[in-house]
Short mmCIF file of C-alpha atoms and ligand atoms in Angstrom, two decimals:
data_model
loop_
_atom_site.label_atom_id
_atom_site.label_comp_id
_atom_site.label_asym_id
_atom_site.label_seq_id
_atom_site.Cartn_x
_atom_site.Cartn_y
_atom_site.Cartn_z
CA UNK A 1 -22.70 3.74 -2.58
CA UNK A 2 -22.45 6.45 -5.23
CA UNK A 3 -19.33 8.13 -6.57
CA UNK A 4 -18.64 11.12 -4.31
CA UNK A 5 -16.74 13.33 -6.77
CA UNK A 6 -17.60 15.57 -9.69
CA UNK A 7 -17.41 13.80 -13.05
CA UNK A 8 -16.10 16.05 -15.81
CA UNK A 9 -18.06 15.97 -19.03
CA UNK A 10 -15.64 16.22 -21.94
CA UNK A 11 -18.15 15.03 -24.54
CA UNK A 12 -17.73 18.02 -26.83
CA UNK A 13 -14.24 19.35 -26.09
CA UNK A 14 -11.19 18.53 -28.19
CA UNK A 15 -8.54 16.50 -26.37
CA UNK A 16 -4.96 17.67 -26.77
CA UNK A 17 -2.29 15.02 -26.43
CA UNK A 18 0.06 15.04 -23.48
CA UNK A 19 2.24 13.10 -21.08
CA UNK A 20 2.03 12.65 -17.33
CA UNK A 21 4.25 10.76 -14.89
CA UNK A 22 4.07 9.90 -11.20
CA UNK A 23 6.21 8.05 -8.68
CA UNK A 24 4.25 6.33 -5.91
CA UNK A 25 5.64 4.40 -2.97
CA UNK A 26 4.52 1.14 -1.44
CA UNK A 27 3.18 1.17 2.12
CA UNK A 28 3.34 -1.11 5.14
CA UNK A 29 0.20 -1.53 7.23
CA UNK A 30 0.55 -1.41 11.01
CA UNK A 31 -3.13 -2.27 11.54
CA UNK A 32 -3.95 -4.59 8.66
CA UNK A 33 -6.82 -4.68 6.20
CA UNK A 34 -7.78 -8.33 5.90
CA UNK A 35 -11.32 -9.07 4.73
CA UNK A 36 -13.41 -7.11 2.25
CA UNK A 37 -16.89 -6.83 0.78
CA UNK A 38 -18.75 -5.19 -2.09
CA UNK A 39 -16.55 -3.36 -4.55
CA UNK A 40 -13.23 -3.24 -2.72
CA UNK A 41 -14.66 -2.06 0.60
CA UNK A 42 -12.78 -2.97 3.79
CA UNK A 43 -14.28 -4.94 6.68
CA UNK A 44 -12.23 -2.87 9.12
CA UNK A 45 -10.18 0.31 9.19
CA UNK A 46 -6.43 0.03 8.53
CA UNK A 47 -3.46 2.34 9.07
CA UNK A 48 -0.07 2.29 7.36
CA UNK A 49 3.27 3.99 6.96
CA UNK A 50 3.79 5.30 3.46
CA UNK A 51 7.29 4.29 2.32
CA UNK A 52 9.93 5.98 0.14
CA UNK A 53 12.37 3.69 -1.63
CA UNK A 54 10.09 0.83 -2.73
CA UNK A 55 8.20 2.69 -5.43
CA UNK A 56 6.72 2.47 -8.92
CA UNK A 57 7.34 5.08 -11.64
CA UNK A 58 4.57 5.30 -14.22
CA UNK A 59 4.42 7.49 -17.32
CA UNK A 60 1.35 7.76 -19.52
CA UNK A 61 1.28 9.44 -22.95
CA UNK A 62 -2.28 10.10 -24.01
CA UNK A 63 -3.99 11.15 -27.22
CA UNK A 64 -7.51 11.15 -28.57
CA UNK A 65 -8.70 8.03 -30.38
CA UNK A 66 -11.83 7.73 -32.46
CA UNK A 67 -12.75 4.22 -31.41
CA UNK A 68 -15.25 5.16 -28.71
CA UNK A 69 -13.49 2.87 -26.24
CA UNK A 70 -10.23 2.88 -24.34
CA UNK A 71 -7.14 1.57 -26.11
CA UNK A 72 -3.79 1.09 -24.43
CA UNK A 73 -0.34 -0.39 -24.65
CA UNK A 74 1.81 -1.23 -21.66
CA UNK A 75 5.53 -1.65 -21.13
CA UNK A 76 6.95 -2.94 -17.87
CA UNK A 77 10.62 -2.09 -17.42
CA UNK A 78 10.81 -1.33 -21.14
CA UNK A 79 9.30 -4.63 -22.31
CA UNK A 80 5.75 -5.72 -23.21
CA UNK A 81 4.09 -7.65 -20.41
CA UNK A 82 0.75 -9.17 -21.40
CA UNK A 83 -0.33 -10.25 -17.92
CA UNK A 84 0.16 -6.74 -16.46
CA UNK A 85 -1.37 -5.10 -19.56
CA UNK A 86 -4.54 -7.20 -19.22
CA UNK A 87 -4.82 -6.39 -15.52
CA UNK A 88 -4.48 -2.64 -16.10
CA UNK A 89 -6.86 -2.69 -19.05
CA UNK A 90 -9.50 -4.52 -17.02
CA UNK A 91 -9.05 -2.09 -14.16
CA UNK A 92 -9.31 1.04 -16.34
CA UNK A 93 -12.30 -0.34 -18.25
CA UNK A 94 -14.01 -0.91 -14.92
CA UNK A 95 -13.71 2.78 -13.98
CA UNK A 96 -14.86 4.44 -17.20
CA UNK A 97 -18.15 5.34 -15.46
CA UNK A 98 -16.14 7.71 -13.20
CA UNK A 99 -13.65 8.73 -15.90
CA UNK A 100 -15.69 8.80 -19.14
CA UNK A 101 -12.76 10.50 -20.89
CA UNK A 102 -10.95 7.14 -20.84
CA UNK A 103 -13.28 5.92 -23.59
CA UNK A 104 -11.86 8.58 -25.88
CA UNK A 105 -8.19 7.95 -25.20
CA UNK A 106 -5.25 6.00 -26.44
CA UNK A 107 -2.83 5.44 -23.55
CA UNK A 108 0.80 4.44 -23.83
CA UNK A 109 1.74 3.35 -20.33
CA UNK A 110 5.24 2.55 -19.19
CA UNK A 111 6.04 1.49 -15.68
CA UNK A 112 9.02 0.38 -13.63
CA UNK A 113 9.68 -0.55 -10.02
CA UNK A 114 12.63 0.54 -7.88
CA UNK A 115 12.71 -2.95 -6.39
CA UNK A 116 13.29 -6.07 -8.46
CA UNK A 117 10.12 -7.71 -9.73
CA UNK A 118 9.30 -10.80 -7.65
CA UNK A 119 11.55 -9.62 -4.85
CA UNK A 120 8.82 -10.56 -2.44
CA UNK A 121 7.57 -6.97 -2.21
CA UNK A 122 3.93 -6.51 -3.15
CA UNK A 123 3.97 -4.08 -6.04
CA UNK A 124 0.23 -3.68 -6.51
CA UNK A 125 -0.07 -0.85 -3.97
CA UNK A 126 2.61 1.34 -5.55
CA UNK A 127 1.64 0.37 -9.12
CA UNK A 128 -2.08 1.06 -8.74
CA UNK A 129 -1.43 4.28 -6.82
CA UNK A 130 0.90 5.55 -9.59
CA UNK A 131 -1.65 4.75 -12.30
CA UNK A 132 -4.39 6.43 -10.28
CA UNK A 133 -2.34 9.64 -9.92
CA UNK A 134 -1.67 9.64 -13.69
CA UNK A 135 -5.34 9.10 -14.59
CA UNK A 136 -6.45 11.86 -12.21
CA UNK A 137 -3.98 14.25 -13.84
CA UNK A 138 -5.09 13.27 -17.36
CA UNK A 139 -8.69 13.83 -16.30
CA UNK A 140 -7.79 17.32 -15.07
CA UNK A 141 -5.69 18.19 -18.13
CA UNK A 142 -8.38 17.12 -20.57
CA UNK A 143 -11.05 19.11 -18.79
CA UNK A 144 -9.17 22.41 -18.65
CA UNK A 145 -7.97 22.10 -15.03
CA UNK A 146 -4.27 21.66 -15.80
CA UNK A 147 -3.06 23.78 -12.97
CA UNK A 148 -5.08 22.49 -10.09
CA UNK A 149 -3.57 20.11 -7.56
CA UNK A 150 -4.59 16.47 -7.74
CA UNK A 151 -7.33 15.72 -5.24
CA UNK A 152 -5.66 12.94 -3.23
CA UNK A 153 -9.02 11.62 -2.02
CA UNK A 154 -10.06 11.13 -5.62
CA UNK A 155 -6.74 9.46 -6.49
CA UNK A 156 -7.08 7.25 -3.42
CA UNK A 157 -10.63 6.27 -4.41
CA UNK A 158 -9.37 5.22 -7.84
CA UNK A 159 -6.30 3.42 -6.47
CA UNK A 160 -8.55 1.50 -4.05
CA UNK A 161 -10.51 0.06 -6.94
CA UNK A 162 -7.23 -1.31 -8.35
CA UNK A 163 -5.97 -2.72 -5.02
CA UNK A 164 -7.37 -1.97 -1.56
CA UNK A 165 -4.05 -1.22 0.10
CA UNK A 166 -3.11 1.11 -2.81
CA UNK A 167 -5.65 3.61 -1.46
CA UNK A 168 -3.18 4.43 1.36
CA UNK A 169 -0.10 4.82 -0.91
CA UNK A 170 -1.11 8.29 -2.18
CA UNK A 171 -1.22 9.71 1.37
CA UNK A 172 2.02 11.24 2.75
CA UNK A 173 3.54 9.72 5.94
CA UNK A 174 0.64 7.78 7.45
CA UNK A 175 -2.56 6.81 5.70
CA UNK A 176 -5.79 5.46 7.20
CA UNK A 177 -8.47 3.76 5.16
CA UNK A 178 -11.88 2.72 6.42
CA UNK A 179 -14.54 4.39 8.51
CA UNK A 180 -13.41 4.86 12.11
CA UNK A 181 -14.86 7.18 14.72
CA UNK A 182 -11.42 8.35 15.93
CA UNK A 183 -10.18 9.30 12.47
CA UNK A 184 -11.47 12.58 11.13
CA UNK A 185 -13.08 12.37 7.66
CA UNK A 186 -12.35 8.63 7.46
CA UNK A 187 -14.11 6.70 4.74
CA UNK A 188 -14.38 3.22 3.28
CA UNK A 189 -14.04 4.83 -0.16
CA UNK A 190 -10.63 6.47 0.17
CA UNK A 191 -7.73 6.90 2.58
CA UNK A 192 -7.02 10.05 4.59
CA UNK A 193 -4.03 11.32 6.51
CA UNK A 194 -3.67 11.18 10.29
CA UNK A 195 -3.40 14.38 12.23
CA UNK A 196 -1.35 14.77 15.40
CA UNK A 197 1.46 12.27 14.87
CA UNK A 198 4.54 12.58 17.09
CA UNK A 199 7.65 13.47 15.07
CA UNK A 200 9.45 10.27 16.06
CA UNK A 201 7.08 8.25 13.85
CA UNK A 202 7.99 10.40 10.86
CA UNK A 203 11.59 9.16 11.20
CA UNK A 204 10.75 5.45 11.19
CA UNK A 205 12.76 3.00 9.14
CA UNK A 206 11.44 -0.17 7.52
CA UNK A 207 14.21 -2.60 6.53
CA UNK A 208 12.52 -5.22 4.40
CA UNK A 209 14.40 -8.48 4.93
CA UNK A 210 13.64 -10.82 2.06
CA UNK A 211 13.24 -14.41 3.26
CA UNK A 212 11.74 -15.62 0.01
CA UNK A 213 11.00 -13.96 -3.31
CA UNK A 214 8.81 -16.84 -4.50
CA UNK A 215 5.26 -16.10 -5.55
CA UNK A 216 2.77 -16.52 -2.70
CA UNK A 217 0.96 -19.87 -2.61
CA UNK A 218 -2.31 -18.07 -1.74
CA UNK A 219 -2.94 -14.61 -3.24
CA UNK A 220 -4.23 -11.67 -1.18
CA UNK A 221 -7.50 -11.81 -3.13
CA UNK A 222 -8.03 -15.44 -2.10
CA UNK A 223 -6.91 -14.63 1.46
CA UNK A 224 -9.47 -11.80 1.82
CA UNK A 225 -12.19 -14.14 0.52
CA UNK A 226 -11.31 -16.82 3.09
CA UNK A 227 -12.06 -14.34 5.88
CA UNK A 228 -15.76 -14.68 5.01
CA UNK A 229 -15.81 -18.23 6.35
CA UNK A 230 -13.32 -17.70 9.19
CA UNK A 231 -14.99 -18.28 12.59
CA UNK A 232 -12.85 -15.52 14.11
CA UNK A 233 -13.66 -12.89 11.50
CA UNK A 234 -16.17 -10.76 13.42
CA UNK A 235 -13.93 -10.70 16.51
CA UNK A 236 -11.02 -9.79 14.26
CA UNK A 237 -12.80 -6.81 12.65
CA UNK A 238 -13.69 -5.53 16.12
CA UNK A 239 -10.10 -6.07 17.31
CA UNK A 240 -8.66 -4.16 14.34
CA UNK A 241 -10.92 -1.20 14.97
CA UNK A 242 -10.02 -1.23 18.69
CA UNK A 243 -6.35 -1.35 17.77
CA UNK A 244 -6.79 1.71 15.53
CA UNK A 245 -8.15 3.58 18.56
CA UNK A 246 -5.09 2.50 20.58
CA UNK A 247 -2.67 3.24 17.76
CA UNK A 248 -4.10 6.72 17.26
CA UNK A 249 -3.25 7.54 20.92
CA UNK A 250 0.16 5.87 20.68
CA UNK A 251 1.06 7.87 17.57
CA UNK A 252 0.07 11.10 19.25
CA UNK A 253 2.00 10.33 22.45
CA UNK A 254 5.16 9.12 20.68
CA UNK A 255 5.01 5.87 22.67
CA UNK A 256 7.47 3.71 20.71
CA UNK A 257 7.24 0.59 22.92
CA UNK A 258 3.44 0.40 22.74
CA UNK A 259 3.68 1.02 18.99
CA UNK A 260 6.09 -1.88 18.58
CA UNK A 261 3.98 -4.26 20.63
CA UNK A 262 0.87 -3.39 18.65
CA UNK A 263 2.70 -3.74 15.31
CA UNK A 264 3.99 -7.21 16.24
CA UNK A 265 0.59 -8.32 17.59
CA UNK A 266 -1.01 -7.27 14.29
CA UNK A 267 1.55 -9.18 12.23
CA UNK A 268 0.97 -12.34 14.27
CA UNK A 269 -2.80 -11.92 14.09
CA UNK A 270 -2.73 -11.62 10.28
CA UNK A 271 -0.80 -14.86 9.92
CA UNK A 272 -2.83 -16.63 12.61
CA UNK A 273 -5.96 -15.78 10.60
CA UNK A 274 -4.39 -17.44 7.57
CA UNK A 275 -3.49 -20.54 9.57
CA UNK A 276 -7.04 -20.91 10.88
CA UNK A 277 -8.75 -20.26 7.54
CA UNK A 278 -10.49 -23.17 5.85
CA UNK A 279 -8.48 -24.41 4.03
CA UNK A 280 -5.64 -23.48 6.33
CA UNK A 281 -2.45 -22.09 4.84
CA UNK A 282 0.91 -20.81 6.07
CA UNK A 283 2.94 -18.09 4.37
CA UNK A 284 5.64 -17.91 7.04
CA UNK A 285 8.98 -19.62 6.39
CA UNK A 286 11.44 -21.04 8.93
CA UNK A 287 13.65 -17.97 8.36
CA UNK A 288 10.75 -15.69 9.33
CA UNK A 289 10.36 -17.40 12.70
CA UNK A 290 14.12 -17.46 13.28
CA UNK A 291 14.26 -13.71 12.72
CA UNK A 292 11.27 -13.06 14.98
CA UNK A 293 13.03 -14.93 17.81
CA UNK A 294 16.26 -13.00 17.21
CA UNK A 295 14.49 -9.63 17.14
CA UNK A 296 12.70 -10.33 20.42
CA UNK A 297 15.85 -11.66 22.10
CA UNK A 298 17.89 -8.64 20.92
CA UNK A 299 15.29 -6.26 22.27
CA UNK A 300 15.16 -8.00 25.61
CA UNK A 301 18.95 -8.08 25.90
CA UNK A 302 19.71 -4.53 24.79
CA UNK A 303 16.49 -2.57 25.30
CA UNK A 304 16.80 -1.23 21.74
CA UNK A 305 13.37 -0.38 20.29
CA UNK A 306 13.47 -2.55 17.18
CA UNK A 307 10.26 -4.32 16.16
CA UNK A 308 8.85 -6.25 13.23
CA UNK A 309 5.74 -6.48 11.17
CA UNK A 310 4.76 -8.78 8.31
CA UNK A 311 2.79 -8.33 5.13
CA UNK A 312 0.92 -11.23 3.54
CA UNK A 313 4.18 -13.09 2.97
CA UNK A 314 7.29 -14.41 4.76
CA UNK A 315 9.42 -11.25 4.63
CA UNK A 316 10.24 -9.36 7.81
CA UNK A 317 9.67 -5.59 7.94
CA UNK A 318 12.02 -4.31 10.63
CA UNK A 319 10.63 -1.13 12.17
CA UNK A 320 12.68 1.28 14.26
CA UNK A 321 13.10 5.02 14.87
CA UNK A 322 16.01 6.84 13.26
CA UNK A 323 17.88 7.41 16.53
CA UNK A 324 18.68 3.68 16.82
CA UNK A 325 19.64 3.19 13.16
CA UNK A 326 23.33 2.52 13.89
CA UNK A 327 22.45 -0.27 16.35
CA UNK A 328 19.84 -1.62 13.92
CA UNK A 329 22.32 -1.77 11.06
CA UNK A 330 24.82 -3.71 13.16
CA UNK A 331 22.10 -6.11 14.34
CA UNK A 332 20.84 -6.69 10.80
CA UNK A 333 24.31 -7.33 9.41
CA UNK A 334 25.52 -9.54 12.23
CA UNK A 335 22.39 -11.49 13.13
CA UNK A 336 19.55 -11.27 10.60
CA UNK A 337 21.25 -11.36 7.21
CA UNK A 338 22.02 -15.12 7.39
CA UNK A 339 18.24 -15.79 7.44
CA UNK A 340 17.56 -13.79 4.26
CA UNK A 341 17.63 -15.00 0.67
CA UNK A 342 21.14 -14.11 -0.52
CA UNK A 343 21.41 -11.22 1.92
CA UNK A 344 18.60 -9.27 0.27
CA UNK A 345 17.41 -6.23 2.21
CA UNK A 346 15.49 -3.21 0.95
CA UNK A 347 16.20 -0.30 3.25
CA UNK A 348 13.16 1.92 3.40
CA UNK A 349 11.77 4.83 5.43
CA UNK A 350 8.52 6.64 6.04
CA UNK A 351 8.00 9.04 3.14
CA UNK A 352 6.04 11.87 1.64
CA UNK A 353 3.82 10.07 -0.84
CA UNK A 354 3.40 10.66 -4.58
CA UNK A 355 5.97 12.63 -6.54
CA UNK A 356 5.32 14.22 -9.92
CA UNK A 357 7.83 13.09 -12.57
CA UNK A 358 6.91 15.23 -15.60
O1 LIG B 401 -4.47 -4.57 -1.25
P1 LIG B 401 -4.54 -6.06 -1.19
O2 LIG B 401 -5.86 -6.59 -1.68
O3 LIG B 401 -3.36 -6.71 -1.84
O4 LIG B 401 -4.49 -6.50 0.36
C1 LIG B 401 -3.37 -6.26 1.15
C2 LIG B 401 -3.54 -6.74 2.53
C3 LIG B 401 -2.34 -6.63 3.42
O5 LIG B 401 -1.22 -6.16 2.71
C4 LIG B 401 -2.00 -7.99 4.00
C5 LIG B 401 -2.62 -5.71 4.60
C6 LIG B 401 -2.70 -4.24 4.30
O6 LIG B 401 -3.53 -3.59 4.94
O7 LIG B 401 -1.92 -3.73 3.47
#
């Protein structure tokens, strides 16, 4: 598959130094991406809420270097971090074919998260999305296109190469990634937004209840790879695409109950796939299951539309529309907090995507 965007040729122009900065949020998938092939291509379409409060801020100062190859330094929360620096360097070196200007630049990157590192929140989506927005802006600035808006498809393409789910973090409100016949302009190469979404879904909350902040015993990369040998994989990819068709209608109709059922079914499916991988593994913790039981019992008892989803980890994402936020807060404080690690909750909401910082 070839690169679908124009590549600027800066071979002769002089590069002026400059600074860019972007804030990008994390996202929570309702229909999950689990299984990939080729160069970060999804086995099925996925659809997520873009969040607000769990975000990464990244600033990049750039100047011309005469080395003929990219050079960079990286500070995470004000301090050098070799592991992150290596990861970012490898990623940027892998995309110089699309961004040849990178080979002529010295980049000073500094990055910080709004949520504590190792809080159990995956930071790769927000981090890679923020870097992608910065690189796209540098590419524009160094090719005389300072004033044009960033092409979000291009930023999403680049973010995807850093982390698949990051492709959706540059899209405001709801992002869909992966070819699907019910999603206009959908692509395996970048995420797009969803048209015709009922307003109630733009008010959704996501309270992230931290059960454990420990590093995952099996990484997402390893988890995706295990889908190749999973006997249920083909049925799963079909199911995910069918669920996108259902979700698309649900989002349009504003059908909160069907949304909640689908979100919970997807969360359980994701973890069931992990449990029946070979080797099998479990990322759920006792506290996760306790909370799931409490959420379902509360809903049955009170009729309040409060649902959960899960990422590839033990933490509960509590999903509910704004009009029940008072009841949700009471329920969280009285019933769910005892199952969290030291009462840790990150209160988040559906949000508007990337924000320019400088
Ligand atoms: O972007 P990755 O490679 O870390 O994969 C993330 C996969 C899930 O978070 C479990 C699901 C999703 O679609 O975000």
